[in-house]
Coordinates of C-alpha atoms and ligand atoms in Angstrom, one line a residue:
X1 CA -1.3 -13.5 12.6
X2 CA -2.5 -14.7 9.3
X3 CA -0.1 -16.7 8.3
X4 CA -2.1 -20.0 9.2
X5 CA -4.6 -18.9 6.5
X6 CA -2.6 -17.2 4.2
X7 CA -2.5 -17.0 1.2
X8 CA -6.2 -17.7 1.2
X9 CA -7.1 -14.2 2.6
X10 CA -9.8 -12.4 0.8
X11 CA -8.5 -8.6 0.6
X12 CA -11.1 -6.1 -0.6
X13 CA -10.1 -2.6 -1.6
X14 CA -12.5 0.5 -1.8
X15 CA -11.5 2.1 -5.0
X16 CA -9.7 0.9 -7.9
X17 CA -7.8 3.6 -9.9
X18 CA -4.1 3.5 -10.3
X19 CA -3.1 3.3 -6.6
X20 CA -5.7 0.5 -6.4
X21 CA -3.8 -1.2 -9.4
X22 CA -0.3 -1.1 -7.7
X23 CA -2.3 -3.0 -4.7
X24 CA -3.0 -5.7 -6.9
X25 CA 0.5 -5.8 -8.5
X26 CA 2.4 -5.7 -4.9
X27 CA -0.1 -8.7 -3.8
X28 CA 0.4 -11.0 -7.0
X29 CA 3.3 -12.6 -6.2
X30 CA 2.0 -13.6 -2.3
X31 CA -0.5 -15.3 -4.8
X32 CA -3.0 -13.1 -2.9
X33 CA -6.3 -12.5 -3.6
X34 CA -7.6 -8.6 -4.2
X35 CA -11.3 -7.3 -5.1
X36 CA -11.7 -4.2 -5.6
X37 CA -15.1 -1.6 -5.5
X38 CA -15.5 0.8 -7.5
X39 CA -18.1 3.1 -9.6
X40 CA -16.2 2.9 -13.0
X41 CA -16.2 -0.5 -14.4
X42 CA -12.9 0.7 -16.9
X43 CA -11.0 1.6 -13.7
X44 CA -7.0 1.1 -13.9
X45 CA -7.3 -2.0 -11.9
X46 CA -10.3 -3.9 -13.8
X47 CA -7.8 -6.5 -16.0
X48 CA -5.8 -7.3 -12.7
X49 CA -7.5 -7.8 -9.6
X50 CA -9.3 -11.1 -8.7
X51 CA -13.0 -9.4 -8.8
X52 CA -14.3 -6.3 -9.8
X53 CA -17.6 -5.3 -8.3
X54 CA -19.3 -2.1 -9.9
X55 CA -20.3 0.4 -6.6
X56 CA -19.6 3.6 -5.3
X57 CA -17.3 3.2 -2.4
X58 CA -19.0 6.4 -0.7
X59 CA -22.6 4.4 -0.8
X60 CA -23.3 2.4 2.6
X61 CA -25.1 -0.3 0.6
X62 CA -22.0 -0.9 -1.7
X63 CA -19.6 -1.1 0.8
X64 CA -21.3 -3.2 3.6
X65 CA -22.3 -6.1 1.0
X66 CA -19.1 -5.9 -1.1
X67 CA -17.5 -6.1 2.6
X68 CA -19.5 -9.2 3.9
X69 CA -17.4 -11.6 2.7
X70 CA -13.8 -10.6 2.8
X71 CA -11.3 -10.8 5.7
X72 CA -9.9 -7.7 5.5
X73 CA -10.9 -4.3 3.8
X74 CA -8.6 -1.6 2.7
X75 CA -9.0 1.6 1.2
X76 CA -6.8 3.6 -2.0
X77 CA -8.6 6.5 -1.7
X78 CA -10.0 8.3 1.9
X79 CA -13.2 9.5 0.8
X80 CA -15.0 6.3 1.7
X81 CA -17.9 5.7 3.6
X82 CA -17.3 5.2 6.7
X83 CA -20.1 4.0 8.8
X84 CA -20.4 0.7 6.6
X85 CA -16.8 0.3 7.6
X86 CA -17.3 0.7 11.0
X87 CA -20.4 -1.8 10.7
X88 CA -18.1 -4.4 8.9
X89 CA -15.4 -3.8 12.2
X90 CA -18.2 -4.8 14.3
X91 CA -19.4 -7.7 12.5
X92 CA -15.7 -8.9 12.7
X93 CA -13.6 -7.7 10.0
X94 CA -10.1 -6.4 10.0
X95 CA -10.5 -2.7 8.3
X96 CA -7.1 -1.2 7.5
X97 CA -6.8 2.2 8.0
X98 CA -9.0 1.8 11.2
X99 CA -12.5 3.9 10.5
X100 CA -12.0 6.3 13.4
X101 CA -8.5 7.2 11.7
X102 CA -10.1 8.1 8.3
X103 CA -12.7 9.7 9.6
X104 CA -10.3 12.2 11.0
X105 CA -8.1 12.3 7.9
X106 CA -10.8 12.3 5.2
X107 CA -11.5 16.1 7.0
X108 CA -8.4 18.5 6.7
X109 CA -10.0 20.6 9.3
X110 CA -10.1 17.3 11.6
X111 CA -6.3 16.4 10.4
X112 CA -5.2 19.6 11.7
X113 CA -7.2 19.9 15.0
X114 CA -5.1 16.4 15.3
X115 CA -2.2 18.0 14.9
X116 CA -2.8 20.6 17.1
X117 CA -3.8 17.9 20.2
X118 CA -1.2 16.0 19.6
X119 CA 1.9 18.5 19.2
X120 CA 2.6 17.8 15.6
X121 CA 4.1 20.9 13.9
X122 CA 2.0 22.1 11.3
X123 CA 1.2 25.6 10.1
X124 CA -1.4 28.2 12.1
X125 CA -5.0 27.1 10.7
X126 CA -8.4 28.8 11.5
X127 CA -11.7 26.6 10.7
X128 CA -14.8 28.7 8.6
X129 CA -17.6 27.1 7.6
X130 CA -18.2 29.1 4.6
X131 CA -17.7 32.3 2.3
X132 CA -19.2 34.6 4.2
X133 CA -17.3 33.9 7.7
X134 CA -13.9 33.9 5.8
X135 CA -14.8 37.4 4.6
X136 CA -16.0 38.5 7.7
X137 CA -12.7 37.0 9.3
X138 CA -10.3 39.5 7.2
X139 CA -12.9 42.3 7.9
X140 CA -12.1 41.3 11.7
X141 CA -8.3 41.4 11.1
X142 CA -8.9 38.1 12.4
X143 CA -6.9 36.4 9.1
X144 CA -4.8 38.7 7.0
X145 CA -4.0 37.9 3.4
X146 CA -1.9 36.0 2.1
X147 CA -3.0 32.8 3.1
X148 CA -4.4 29.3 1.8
X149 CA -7.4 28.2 1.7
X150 CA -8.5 24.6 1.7
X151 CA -12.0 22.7 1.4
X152 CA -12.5 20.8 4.3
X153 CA -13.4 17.1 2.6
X154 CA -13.5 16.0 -1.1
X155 CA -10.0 18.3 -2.4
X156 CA -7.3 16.4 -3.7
X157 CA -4.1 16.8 -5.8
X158 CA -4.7 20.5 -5.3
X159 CA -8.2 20.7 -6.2
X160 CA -10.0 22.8 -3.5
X161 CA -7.0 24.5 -2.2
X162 CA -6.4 28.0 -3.2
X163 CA -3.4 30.6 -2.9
X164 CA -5.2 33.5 -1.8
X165 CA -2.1 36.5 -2.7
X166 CA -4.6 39.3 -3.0
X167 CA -8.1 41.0 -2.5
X168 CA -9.1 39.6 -6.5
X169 CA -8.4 35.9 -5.5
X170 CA -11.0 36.4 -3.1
X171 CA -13.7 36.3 -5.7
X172 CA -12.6 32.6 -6.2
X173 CA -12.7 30.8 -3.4
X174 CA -15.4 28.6 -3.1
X175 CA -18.4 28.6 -0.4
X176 CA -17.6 25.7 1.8
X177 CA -16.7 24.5 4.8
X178 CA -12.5 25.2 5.3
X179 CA -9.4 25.5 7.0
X180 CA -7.5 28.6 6.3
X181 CA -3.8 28.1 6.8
X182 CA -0.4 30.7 7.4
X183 CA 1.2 30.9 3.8
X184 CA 4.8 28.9 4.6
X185 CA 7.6 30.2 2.8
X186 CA 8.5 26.8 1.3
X187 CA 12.1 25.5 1.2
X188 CA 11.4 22.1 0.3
X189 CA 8.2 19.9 -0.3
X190 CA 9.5 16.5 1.5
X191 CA 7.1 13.3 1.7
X192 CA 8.1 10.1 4.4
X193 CA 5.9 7.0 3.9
X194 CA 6.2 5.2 7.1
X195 CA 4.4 1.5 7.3
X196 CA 3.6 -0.3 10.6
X197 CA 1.9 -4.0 10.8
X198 CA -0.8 -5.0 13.9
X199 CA 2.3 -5.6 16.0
X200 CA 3.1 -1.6 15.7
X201 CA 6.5 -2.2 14.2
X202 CA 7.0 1.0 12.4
X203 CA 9.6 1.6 8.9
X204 CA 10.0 5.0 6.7
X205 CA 11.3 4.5 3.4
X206 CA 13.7 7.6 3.1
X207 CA 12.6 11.1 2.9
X208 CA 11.9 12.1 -0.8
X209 CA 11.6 15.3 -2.2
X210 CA 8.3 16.9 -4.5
X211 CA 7.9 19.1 -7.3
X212 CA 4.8 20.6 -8.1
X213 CA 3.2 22.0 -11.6
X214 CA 2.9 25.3 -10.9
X215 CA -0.6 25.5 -12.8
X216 CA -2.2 22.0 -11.8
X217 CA -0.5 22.3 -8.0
X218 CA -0.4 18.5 -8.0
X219 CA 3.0 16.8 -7.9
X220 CA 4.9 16.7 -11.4
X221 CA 8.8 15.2 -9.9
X222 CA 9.9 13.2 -7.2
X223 CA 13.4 12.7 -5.8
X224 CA 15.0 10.0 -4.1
X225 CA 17.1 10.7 -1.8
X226 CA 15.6 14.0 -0.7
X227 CA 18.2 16.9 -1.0
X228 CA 18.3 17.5 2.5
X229 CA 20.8 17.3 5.2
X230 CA 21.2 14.1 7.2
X231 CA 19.7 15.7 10.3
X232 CA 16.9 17.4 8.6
X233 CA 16.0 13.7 6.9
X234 CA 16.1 12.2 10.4
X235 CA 13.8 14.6 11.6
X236 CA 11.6 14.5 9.3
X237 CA 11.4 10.3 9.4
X238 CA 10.8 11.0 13.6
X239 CA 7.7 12.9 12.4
X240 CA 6.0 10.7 10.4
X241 CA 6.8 8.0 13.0
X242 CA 5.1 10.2 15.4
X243 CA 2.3 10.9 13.3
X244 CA 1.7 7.2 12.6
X245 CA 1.6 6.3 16.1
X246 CA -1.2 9.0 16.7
X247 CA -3.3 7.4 14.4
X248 CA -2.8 4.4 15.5
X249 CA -2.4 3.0 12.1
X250 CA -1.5 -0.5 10.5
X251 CA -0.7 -0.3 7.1
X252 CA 1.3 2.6 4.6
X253 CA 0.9 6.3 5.9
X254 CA 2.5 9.1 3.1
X255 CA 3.3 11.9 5.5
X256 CA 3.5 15.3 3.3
X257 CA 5.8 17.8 5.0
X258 CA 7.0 21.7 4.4
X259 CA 10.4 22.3 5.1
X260 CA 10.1 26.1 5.4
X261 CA 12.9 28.6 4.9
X262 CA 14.0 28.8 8.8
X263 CA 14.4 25.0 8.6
X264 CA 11.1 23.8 10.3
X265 CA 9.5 20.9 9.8
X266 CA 5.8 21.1 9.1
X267 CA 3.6 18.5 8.6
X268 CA 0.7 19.3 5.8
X269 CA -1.3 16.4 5.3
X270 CA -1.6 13.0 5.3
X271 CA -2.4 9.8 3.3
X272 CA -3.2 6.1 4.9
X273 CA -2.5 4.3 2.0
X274 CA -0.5 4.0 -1.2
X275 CA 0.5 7.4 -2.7
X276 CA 2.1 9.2 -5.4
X277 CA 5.2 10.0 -3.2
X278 CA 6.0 6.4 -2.7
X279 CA 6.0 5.3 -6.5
X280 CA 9.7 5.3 -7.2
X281 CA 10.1 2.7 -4.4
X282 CA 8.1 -0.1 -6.5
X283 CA 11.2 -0.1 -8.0
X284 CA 13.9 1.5 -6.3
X285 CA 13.6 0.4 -2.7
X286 CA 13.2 -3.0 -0.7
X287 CA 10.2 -3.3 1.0
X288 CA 8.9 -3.1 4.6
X289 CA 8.8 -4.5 7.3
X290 CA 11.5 -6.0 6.6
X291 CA 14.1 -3.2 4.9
X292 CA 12.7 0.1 3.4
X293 CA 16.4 0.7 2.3
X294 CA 17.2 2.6 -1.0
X295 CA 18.7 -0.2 -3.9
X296 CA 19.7 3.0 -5.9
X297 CA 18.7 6.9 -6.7
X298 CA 16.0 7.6 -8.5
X299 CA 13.2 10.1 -9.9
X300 CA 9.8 9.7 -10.7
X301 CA 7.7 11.9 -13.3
X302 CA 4.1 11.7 -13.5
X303 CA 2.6 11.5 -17.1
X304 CA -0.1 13.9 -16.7
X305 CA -2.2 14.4 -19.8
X306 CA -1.0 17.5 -21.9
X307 CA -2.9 21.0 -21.4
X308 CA -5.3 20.9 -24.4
X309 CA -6.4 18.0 -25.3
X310 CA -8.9 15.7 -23.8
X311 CA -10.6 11.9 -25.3
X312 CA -8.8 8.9 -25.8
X313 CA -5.9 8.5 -24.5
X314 CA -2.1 8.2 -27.1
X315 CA 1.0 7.9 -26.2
X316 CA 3.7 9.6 -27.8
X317 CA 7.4 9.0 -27.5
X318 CA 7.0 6.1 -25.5
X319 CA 9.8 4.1 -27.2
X320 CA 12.2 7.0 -27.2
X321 CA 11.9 5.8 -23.4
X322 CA 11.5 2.3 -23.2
X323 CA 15.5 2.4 -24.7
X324 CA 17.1 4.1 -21.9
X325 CA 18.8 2.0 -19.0
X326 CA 17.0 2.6 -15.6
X327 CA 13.7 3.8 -17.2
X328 CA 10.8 1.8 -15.7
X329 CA 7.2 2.8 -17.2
X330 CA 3.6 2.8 -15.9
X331 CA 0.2 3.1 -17.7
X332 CA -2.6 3.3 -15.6
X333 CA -4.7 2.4 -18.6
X334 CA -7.5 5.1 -18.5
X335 CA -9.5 5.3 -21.5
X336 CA -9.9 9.1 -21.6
X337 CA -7.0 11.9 -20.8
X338 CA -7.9 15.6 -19.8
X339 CA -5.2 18.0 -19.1
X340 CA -3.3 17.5 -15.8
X341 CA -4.7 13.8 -15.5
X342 CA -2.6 11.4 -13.7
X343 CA -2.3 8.8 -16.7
X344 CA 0.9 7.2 -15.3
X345 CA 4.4 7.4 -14.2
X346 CA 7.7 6.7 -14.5
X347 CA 10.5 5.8 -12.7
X348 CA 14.2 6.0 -13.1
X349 CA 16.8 4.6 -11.5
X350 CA 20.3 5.7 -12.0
X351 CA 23.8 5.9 -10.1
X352 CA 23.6 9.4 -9.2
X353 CA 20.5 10.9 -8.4
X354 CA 21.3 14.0 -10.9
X355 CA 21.8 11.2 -13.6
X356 CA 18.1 10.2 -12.7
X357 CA 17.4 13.9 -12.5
X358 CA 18.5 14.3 -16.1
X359 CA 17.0 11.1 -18.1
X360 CA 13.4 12.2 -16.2
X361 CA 13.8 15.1 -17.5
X362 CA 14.2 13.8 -20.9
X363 CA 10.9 11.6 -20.2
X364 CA 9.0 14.6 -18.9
X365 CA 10.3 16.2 -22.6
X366 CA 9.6 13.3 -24.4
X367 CA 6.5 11.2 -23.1
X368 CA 3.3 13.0 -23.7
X369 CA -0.2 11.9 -23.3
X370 CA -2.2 13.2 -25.6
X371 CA -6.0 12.6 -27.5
Ligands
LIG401 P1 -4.0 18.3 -1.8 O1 -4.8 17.5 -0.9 O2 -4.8 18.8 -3.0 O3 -2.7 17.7 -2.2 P2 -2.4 20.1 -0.2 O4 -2.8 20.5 1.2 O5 -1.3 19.1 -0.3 O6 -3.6 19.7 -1.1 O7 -1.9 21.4 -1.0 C1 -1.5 21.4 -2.3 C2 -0.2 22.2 -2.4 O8 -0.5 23.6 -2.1 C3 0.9 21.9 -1.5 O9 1.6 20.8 -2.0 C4 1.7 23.2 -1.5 O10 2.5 23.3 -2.6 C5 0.6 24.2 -1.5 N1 0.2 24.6 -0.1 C6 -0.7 23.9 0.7 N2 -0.7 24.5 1.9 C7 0.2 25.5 2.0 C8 0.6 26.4 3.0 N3 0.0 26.5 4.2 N4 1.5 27.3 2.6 C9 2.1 27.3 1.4 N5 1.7 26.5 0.4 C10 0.8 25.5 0.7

C-alpha cells in the first residue's frame, strides 16, 4: 500500500523508552524515518530516532501537533491520549493500533468486558469502582478472598495489581477504580505475539514462556520455545489469532496467557505493540509477515536495576558477558537506575534451549546494574 512512497514515510511514535528504541532499530535498515514524542528529553531512544520532540504523549496538544505532519502514528506504550488520535484519523492519518482498540485495552476492566463479549477465555472478573465497594463486595460474600486485584488504567509491569491472600492485604489495596479477578492456579505464564498488516494477514512467533520476580511481579526470564506440549502451543497461537482479529488490529499484539493447572488457556492481558515478551526474537527469530520461524533456542533476562541502589546507572560484569558465544546485549541507556528498573536485556541464543537456560542464568548472576 505504501510502497509507492516508501521509504519516504514519516512514522511518529508516542513514547520513546526502550520499546520505542527497538522501533527505531527494526526501521533503520528500511532507511525509514521514526520521530518519536515523549516527556523525557534523555529517553532510551533520543541518539537514534530521526526527531525527538519533547511532549507528554497523554496531552491532546502534544499529540495532535506532533501528529500533523506524519503519515502514520504508532504507539510503544497504551496510555496515550486518545482523542487527539482519533482527531488525527479524521484528518487523514493512518493510526496503528486503531484508537477505538486502545481505548478498550488501555482499561483492563474494558479488556476483560471484551473478552467476555467475544468468548475469549479469561478468568471470572468483577468491576468496583473503589475501596469501599470492594469491601462491601466480600461483606456481601459477593467475592471471597483470595483473589487479585487490579487498577483499572495506568498499572504496568505489576504495578497496581495486588495478590490479595488474606484479610491484612486488604489494608493495601488502593482506592480506585478495578477489576477483581479468580486467583488462577498458574501452570505456566505463556506470551504469543501475533502481527497482522492492513490486508489482515495474521503470524504468531511461537509461544514463549515467562518468569516473574517474585518481589517486583514483572517479568525476570523468558524462554523460547515455551515448554509446553505441541497441542497446548497450538492452542494457545489460535488464541491470540482470535484475539487479534477482535480488535481488529494491524500491527504487533503480545497476547499474555495463564496456562492453569487443569490445562486451560486463559488469556490475561494484552499489548498492541512491541513488548518484553517478544525481545529474544530481535535476534532469535525471522520476522513477520513473511516467517515468524524460530533460527534457534533462546532466553532472555531482563537487567533490572539491583534492590538497593538507585542514581546513575554502572554496569558490572558486562564483559564477563560480552565473551560468551550466543550472548547478545541491550542497554537501554537510562541515566538513572532504581531497584527493579528495566535497564536492558539480554538475549541468548544457544543449541538447546537448556544451554540458553544455563549461560542466562550466568548473565542474571553476573550482570548487575547498579549506582
Ligand atoms: P501488569 O499489567 O502489571 O503486567 P498483569 O495483569 O500482567 O499486570 O499481572 C501481573 C502478574 O500478576 C501476572 O503476570 C501474574 O503473575 C499475576 N496475576 C495477574 N492476574 C492473576 C490472576 N487472576 N491469578 C493469578 N495471578 C495473577
Amino acid at each position: 500500500m505504501y510502497s509507492s512512497s516508501f521509504p519516504y514515510i514519516k512514522i511518529g511514535v508516542l513514547g520513546g523508552g526502550q520499546l520505542g528504541k527497538m522501533l527505531c532499530q527494526a526501521a533503520s535498515p528500511w532507511n525509514l524515518q521514526i520521530h518519536i514524542l515523549d516527556p523525557d528529553e534523555n529517553c532510551s531512544s533520543k541518539f537514534i530516532c530521526s526527531s525527538f520532540t519533547k511532549g507528554h504523549f497523554n496531552d491532546y496538544n502534544a499529540v495532535y501537533n506532533f501528529g500533523k505532519d506524519k503519515d502514520i502514528i504508532t504507539v510503544e506504550i497504551e496510555h496515550v491520549n486518545t482523542e487527539a488520535l482519533l482527531q488525527l484519523e479524521k484528518d487523514g492519518k493512518k493510526i496503528h493500533p486503531s484508537p477505538s482498540a486502545l481505548n478498550v485495552i488501555k482499561d483492563k476492566g474494558l479488556q476483560k468486558l471484551h473478552y467476555q463479549k467475544h468468548n475469549i477465555p479469561t478468568s471470572a472478573f468483577r468491576l468496583y469502582e473503589n475501596k469501599k465497594e470492594v469491601l462491601a463486595a466480600i461483606n456481601k460474600q459477593e467475592i471471597s478472598i483470595p483473589f487479585v486485584l487490579k487498577t483499572r488504567t495506568a498499572g504496568y509491569d505489576g504495578k497496581g495489581v495486588v495478590v490479595v491472600k488474606n484479610i491484612n492485604t486488604l489494608d493495601n489495596i488502593p482506592d480506585a477504580a478495578c477489576v477483581i479477578e479468580e486467583l488462577v492456579e498458574i501452570e505456566k505464564e505463556i506470551s504469543v505475539i501475533a502481527a497482522a498488516n492492513e490486508n489482515g494477514e495474521i503470524k504468531c512467533f511461537p509461544a514463549v514462556e515467562m518468569k516473574f520476580n517474585p518481589v517486583a511481579n514483572l517479568v525476570e526470564y523468558l524462554f523460547c520455545p515455551a515448554q509446553i506440549s505441541e497441542s497446548v502451543s497450538k492452542q494457545a497461537e489460535g488464541l491470540a489469532v482470535s484475539v487479534i482479529k477482535s480488535y481488529n488490529l494491524c500491527g504487533l499484539l503480545a497476547v499474555e496467557m495463564f496456562l492453569d493447572k487443569s490445562g486451560n488457556i486463559l488469556v490475561n492481558e494484552v499489548a498492541p505493540r512491541p513488548h518484553n515478551s517478544g525481545h529474544h526474537t530481535i535476534e532469535s527469530c525471522y520476522t513477520p509477515l513473511g516467517s515468524t520461524k524460530m533460527k534457534s533456542a533462546s532466553a532472555m533476562v531482563n537487567l533490572l536495576g539491583e534492590p538497593g541502589y538507585e542514581g546513575k546507572a554502572k554496569y558490572i560484569g558486562i564483559e564477563k558477558c560480552l565473551s560468551l558465544e550466543g550472548v547478545k546485549i541491550h542497554v537501554y541507556g537510562k541515566e538513572q537506575t532504581k531497584p527493579y528498573r528495566k535497564m536492558g536485556h539480554v538475549t541468548v541464543l544457544a543449541d538447546t534451549l537448556s544451554e540458553a537456560e544455563e549461560k542466562a542464568k550466568f548473565v542474571k548472576e553476573t550482570l548487575k546494574v547498579t549506582a
